[in-house]
Amino acid sequence: MAVRRLAAHFTLLPEGLTRNCIVEVAGDGTIAGVAVSDRPDREHGVEFYSGIIIPGMVNAHSHLELSHLLGAVPEGCGFTGFARTMGAGRAGSTEEERTAAASYRDARMWAEGISAVGDISNCGITLPVKTSSRIYYHTFAEVYGLATASAEPMAALARTARQAGLSASVTPHSMYSLGERLLGEAVAADDGALSVHFMESRDESLLFGRSGAMWEWYQERGMREDFTGLYGSPAERLAAKISGERKILLVHNTFITREDVDIVNARFGRNATWVLCPRSNRYITGSLPPVGLLRGAGCRIAVGTDSLTSNTDLSLVEELKMLDGVPLEDALFYATCNGSKALGIYDTYGSIETGKRPGLVIVENIDLSRMRLTPDTVTRRLV
């Protein structure tokens, strides 16, 4: 197979953004080599692009099975309003419509340069889409609900996904949506990575003090919980119930405090990845996650799109545009290297290194003089 030679103004290598690189790619997508040239744009046989070449991106948090719900939840409804609307919206479409929406979004993510996805699943409807996709999917079979009797249905979903050739693990939804027994059962279902919705709302923290809109909603619905008197915060429950040896993705983190970060870091260290979905947070609550707090604490940060119930598309570069004050190089690492490490796939994805097959993506319409994304910045797949 012929080897392609690709270059751009900059290339994101493990050591950072580098000028004048030529990336050689074999026909099966394997990186055959990386070389430096004085003028790669003038070398014979080199495809030269304006912008930055990066490895295929990693969407560390998405819900592909909710793709049919685009526009179903009103913007600015608040977290409790979002939860109420979601309960009614899941049942309002056919299986064919749900599968078609998921297939379309899968194809769009691939074309825009996403090579791997950490995907939350509550049922098996998207498994055929994921098994036929060119994207690597890790399926998080999510246990959810105070009234849920057992984690076994989600354990069965994870087994089915693995039998189909997909990576999968069972995960609890959050620290507020499962009782003590069910949370323990969900965590013990297997030893794979966990993806936990964490501090998406102030009400999550207030619940542990038996106040706020979430607490009032639980009382209104007659939903019984048995954990608010045992832990002072969601972070304390997380640290008490989950082994520090587990890989864990903490998703959203919109209303975390430094105390939360310290508790999590003391328990999990580098096994924890903080996944930010800023456009989803803005859509629901009008708030953004404190990326500066996480950066200051030395946390590993990745990015995700969440679902189309709280977003308008599944574009990672649009998420990066929301991270004010983050240097471009760091933001690009969030979308590539860090996400792959969170999912345990860095041996293949996340960086441009000889022998790996991460895919290659061009980031276009960048302000190269100031190394910033612009409103017109887009990504598209090259390999």
Short mmCIF file of N, CA and C in Angstrom, two decimals, residues 90-173:
data_model
loop_
_atom_site.label_atom_id
_atom_site.label_comp_id
_atom_site.label_asym_id
_atom_site.label_seq_id
_atom_site.Cartn_x
_atom_site.Cartn_y
_atom_site.Cartn_z
N ARG A 90 -38.12 10.27 26.31
CA ARG A 90 -37.46 9.05 25.84
C ARG A 90 -38.39 8.15 25.04
N ALA A 91 -39.68 8.17 25.36
CA ALA A 91 -40.60 7.18 24.76
C ALA A 91 -41.29 7.68 23.50
N GLY A 92 -40.98 8.88 23.04
CA GLY A 92 -41.77 9.48 21.97
C GLY A 92 -41.27 9.26 20.56
N SER A 93 -40.64 8.13 20.26
CA SER A 93 -40.15 7.89 18.90
C SER A 93 -40.06 6.40 18.64
N THR A 94 -39.99 6.04 17.35
CA THR A 94 -39.89 4.63 16.98
C THR A 94 -38.44 4.17 17.04
N GLU A 95 -38.26 2.86 17.04
CA GLU A 95 -36.91 2.30 17.03
C GLU A 95 -36.17 2.70 15.76
N GLU A 96 -36.88 2.74 14.65
CA GLU A 96 -36.26 3.12 13.37
C GLU A 96 -35.76 4.56 13.42
N GLU A 97 -36.56 5.45 13.99
CA GLU A 97 -36.16 6.85 14.11
C GLU A 97 -34.94 7.00 15.02
N ARG A 98 -34.91 6.27 16.09
CA ARG A 98 -33.80 6.36 17.02
C ARG A 98 -32.52 5.83 16.39
N THR A 99 -32.64 4.72 15.67
CA THR A 99 -31.46 4.13 15.02
C THR A 99 -30.95 5.03 13.91
N ALA A 100 -31.85 5.61 13.13
CA ALA A 100 -31.44 6.50 12.04
C ALA A 100 -30.72 7.73 12.57
N ALA A 101 -31.23 8.30 13.66
CA ALA A 101 -30.59 9.48 14.25
C ALA A 101 -29.20 9.14 14.77
N ALA A 102 -29.07 7.99 15.41
CA ALA A 102 -27.77 7.58 15.93
C ALA A 102 -26.78 7.33 14.80
N SER A 103 -27.23 6.69 13.73
CA SER A 103 -26.35 6.41 12.59
C SER A 103 -25.85 7.70 11.95
N TYR A 104 -26.73 8.66 11.82
CA TYR A 104 -26.34 9.95 11.23
C TYR A 104 -25.29 10.64 12.09
N ARG A 105 -25.50 10.68 13.39
CA ARG A 105 -24.55 11.36 14.27
C ARG A 105 -23.22 10.63 14.35
N ASP A 106 -23.25 9.31 14.28
CA ASP A 106 -22.01 8.54 14.23
C ASP A 106 -21.20 8.92 13.01
N ALA A 107 -21.86 9.01 11.85
CA ALA A 107 -21.16 9.37 10.62
C ALA A 107 -20.62 10.78 10.68
N ARG A 108 -21.38 11.69 11.28
CA ARG A 108 -20.91 13.07 11.40
C ARG A 108 -19.69 13.16 12.31
N MET A 109 -19.72 12.46 13.43
CA MET A 109 -18.57 12.48 14.33
C MET A 109 -17.32 11.97 13.62
N TRP A 110 -17.45 10.89 12.87
CA TRP A 110 -16.31 10.36 12.14
C TRP A 110 -15.75 11.37 11.15
N ALA A 111 -16.62 11.97 10.36
CA ALA A 111 -16.18 12.92 9.33
C ALA A 111 -15.50 14.14 9.95
N GLU A 112 -15.95 14.54 11.14
CA GLU A 112 -15.38 15.72 11.80
C GLU A 112 -14.14 15.39 12.62
N GLY A 113 -13.73 14.10 12.62
CA GLY A 113 -12.44 13.77 13.21
C GLY A 113 -12.47 13.09 14.55
N ILE A 114 -13.62 12.60 14.99
CA ILE A 114 -13.68 11.87 16.25
C ILE A 114 -13.39 10.40 15.99
N SER A 115 -12.37 9.88 16.65
CA SER A 115 -11.95 8.49 16.45
C SER A 115 -12.41 7.56 17.55
N ALA A 116 -12.76 8.09 18.72
CA ALA A 116 -13.17 7.26 19.85
C ALA A 116 -14.20 8.00 20.68
N VAL A 117 -15.11 7.24 21.29
CA VAL A 117 -16.21 7.82 22.08
C VAL A 117 -16.42 7.00 23.34
N GLY A 118 -16.56 7.68 24.46
CA GLY A 118 -17.07 7.08 25.68
C GLY A 118 -18.57 7.29 25.70
N ASP A 119 -19.34 6.24 25.46
CA ASP A 119 -20.77 6.37 25.18
C ASP A 119 -21.62 5.76 26.28
N ILE A 120 -22.50 6.57 26.84
CA ILE A 120 -23.43 6.11 27.87
C ILE A 120 -24.60 5.41 27.20
N SER A 121 -24.95 4.23 27.71
CA SER A 121 -26.08 3.48 27.16
C SER A 121 -26.97 2.97 28.27
N ASN A 122 -28.28 3.11 28.07
CA ASN A 122 -29.28 2.55 28.98
C ASN A 122 -30.05 1.40 28.35
N CYS A 123 -29.76 1.13 27.07
CA CYS A 123 -30.39 0.03 26.36
C CYS A 123 -29.46 -0.38 25.21
N GLY A 124 -29.86 -1.39 24.45
CA GLY A 124 -28.99 -1.91 23.41
C GLY A 124 -29.29 -1.40 22.01
N ILE A 125 -30.10 -0.35 21.89
CA ILE A 125 -30.57 0.04 20.56
C ILE A 125 -29.44 0.52 19.65
N THR A 126 -28.38 1.10 20.21
CA THR A 126 -27.30 1.60 19.36
C THR A 126 -26.17 0.60 19.16
N LEU A 127 -26.25 -0.58 19.75
CA LEU A 127 -25.16 -1.54 19.60
C LEU A 127 -24.88 -1.88 18.13
N PRO A 128 -25.91 -2.10 17.27
CA PRO A 128 -25.60 -2.36 15.85
C PRO A 128 -24.89 -1.19 15.17
N VAL A 129 -25.25 0.04 15.53
CA VAL A 129 -24.58 1.21 14.96
C VAL A 129 -23.12 1.22 15.37
N LYS A 130 -22.86 0.95 16.63
CA LYS A 130 -21.49 1.02 17.14
C LYS A 130 -20.62 -0.13 16.63
N THR A 131 -21.20 -1.30 16.46
CA THR A 131 -20.39 -2.43 15.97
C THR A 131 -20.00 -2.27 14.51
N SER A 132 -20.80 -1.51 13.75
CA SER A 132 -20.48 -1.30 12.33
C SER A 132 -19.73 0.00 12.09
N SER A 133 -19.50 0.78 13.13
CA SER A 133 -18.87 2.09 13.00
C SER A 133 -17.36 1.98 12.84
N ARG A 134 -16.77 3.01 12.22
CA ARG A 134 -15.32 3.13 12.15
C ARG A 134 -14.76 3.77 13.41
N ILE A 135 -15.63 4.28 14.24
CA ILE A 135 -15.24 4.88 15.52
C ILE A 135 -15.09 3.78 16.57
N TYR A 136 -14.09 3.92 17.44
CA TYR A 136 -13.96 3.05 18.60
C TYR A 136 -14.94 3.53 19.67
N TYR A 137 -15.79 2.65 20.16
CA TYR A 137 -16.72 2.99 21.23
C TYR A 137 -16.42 2.18 22.47
N HIS A 138 -16.39 2.87 23.61
CA HIS A 138 -16.50 2.18 24.89
C HIS A 138 -17.90 2.45 25.40
N THR A 139 -18.67 1.39 25.60
CA THR A 139 -20.04 1.51 26.07
C THR A 139 -20.07 1.45 27.59
N PHE A 140 -20.55 2.53 28.20
CA PHE A 140 -20.79 2.56 29.64
C PHE A 140 -22.25 2.19 29.86
N ALA A 141 -22.50 0.96 30.31
CA ALA A 141 -23.86 0.51 30.59
C ALA A 141 -24.28 1.10 31.93
N GLU A 142 -25.19 2.04 31.89
CA GLU A 142 -25.43 2.93 33.02
C GLU A 142 -26.59 2.47 33.90
N VAL A 143 -26.29 2.27 35.18
CA VAL A 143 -27.30 1.94 36.17
C VAL A 143 -27.87 3.25 36.73
N TYR A 144 -29.20 3.36 36.69
CA TYR A 144 -29.82 4.65 37.02
C TYR A 144 -31.15 4.41 37.72
N GLY A 145 -31.47 5.22 38.73
CA GLY A 145 -32.80 5.26 39.29
C GLY A 145 -32.91 4.76 40.71
N LEU A 146 -33.52 5.58 41.57
CA LEU A 146 -33.70 5.19 42.96
C LEU A 146 -34.65 4.01 43.10
N ALA A 147 -35.54 3.83 42.11
CA ALA A 147 -36.50 2.72 42.17
C ALA A 147 -36.01 1.48 41.42
N THR A 148 -34.82 1.56 40.81
CA THR A 148 -34.29 0.42 40.07
C THR A 148 -33.94 -0.71 41.03
N ALA A 149 -34.36 -1.91 40.67
CA ALA A 149 -34.22 -3.05 41.59
C ALA A 149 -32.84 -3.68 41.55
N SER A 150 -32.19 -3.68 40.37
CA SER A 150 -30.95 -4.44 40.24
C SER A 150 -30.08 -3.86 39.14
N ALA A 151 -28.77 -4.05 39.28
CA ALA A 151 -27.82 -3.65 38.23
C ALA A 151 -27.68 -4.72 37.15
N GLU A 152 -28.31 -5.88 37.32
CA GLU A 152 -28.10 -6.98 36.40
C GLU A 152 -28.50 -6.66 34.96
N PRO A 153 -29.61 -5.94 34.68
CA PRO A 153 -29.90 -5.63 33.28
C PRO A 153 -28.77 -4.87 32.58
N MET A 154 -28.10 -3.97 33.30
CA MET A 154 -27.00 -3.24 32.69
C MET A 154 -25.74 -4.12 32.62
N ALA A 155 -25.56 -5.01 33.56
CA ALA A 155 -24.46 -5.96 33.46
C ALA A 155 -24.66 -6.85 32.24
N ALA A 156 -25.91 -7.23 31.98
CA ALA A 156 -26.22 -8.04 30.79
C ALA A 156 -25.96 -7.24 29.52
N LEU A 157 -26.30 -5.95 29.53
CA LEU A 157 -26.03 -5.10 28.37
C LEU A 157 -24.54 -5.01 28.10
N ALA A 158 -23.74 -4.85 29.15
CA ALA A 158 -22.28 -4.79 28.98
C ALA A 158 -21.75 -6.11 28.42
N ARG A 159 -22.29 -7.23 28.89
CA ARG A 159 -21.84 -8.52 28.37
C ARG A 159 -22.20 -8.66 26.89
N THR A 160 -23.40 -8.23 26.53
CA THR A 160 -23.82 -8.30 25.13
C THR A 160 -22.92 -7.45 24.25
N ALA A 161 -22.58 -6.25 24.74
CA ALA A 161 -21.70 -5.36 23.97
C ALA A 161 -20.33 -6.01 23.77
N ARG A 162 -19.79 -6.61 24.82
CA ARG A 162 -18.49 -7.25 24.70
C ARG A 162 -18.54 -8.45 23.75
N GLN A 163 -19.64 -9.21 23.80
CA GLN A 163 -19.79 -10.33 22.88
C GLN A 163 -19.85 -9.87 21.43
N ALA A 164 -20.32 -8.64 21.22
CA ALA A 164 -20.39 -8.07 19.87
C ALA A 164 -19.06 -7.45 19.44
N GLY A 165 -18.05 -7.51 20.31
CA GLY A 165 -16.73 -6.99 19.97
C GLY A 165 -16.46 -5.59 20.45
N LEU A 166 -17.37 -5.02 21.24
CA LEU A 166 -17.19 -3.67 21.76
C LEU A 166 -16.56 -3.71 23.16
N SER A 167 -15.85 -2.65 23.49
CA SER A 167 -15.39 -2.46 24.86
C SER A 167 -16.57 -1.96 25.69
N ALA A 168 -16.72 -2.44 26.91
CA ALA A 168 -17.88 -2.05 27.71
C ALA A 168 -17.60 -2.26 29.19
N SER A 169 -18.30 -1.48 30.02
CA SER A 169 -18.26 -1.68 31.47
C SER A 169 -19.53 -1.11 32.07
N VAL A 170 -19.87 -1.58 33.26
CA VAL A 170 -21.04 -1.10 33.99
C VAL A 170 -20.64 0.12 34.81
N THR A 171 -21.51 1.12 34.84
CA THR A 171 -21.21 2.32 35.61
C THR A 171 -22.45 2.83 36.34
N PRO A 172 -22.28 3.38 37.54
CA PRO A 172 -23.40 4.09 38.15
C PRO A 172 -23.59 5.44 37.47
N HIS A 173 -24.82 5.90 37.38
CA HIS A 173 -25.10 7.19 36.74
C HIS A 173 -24.47 8.34 37.52
#
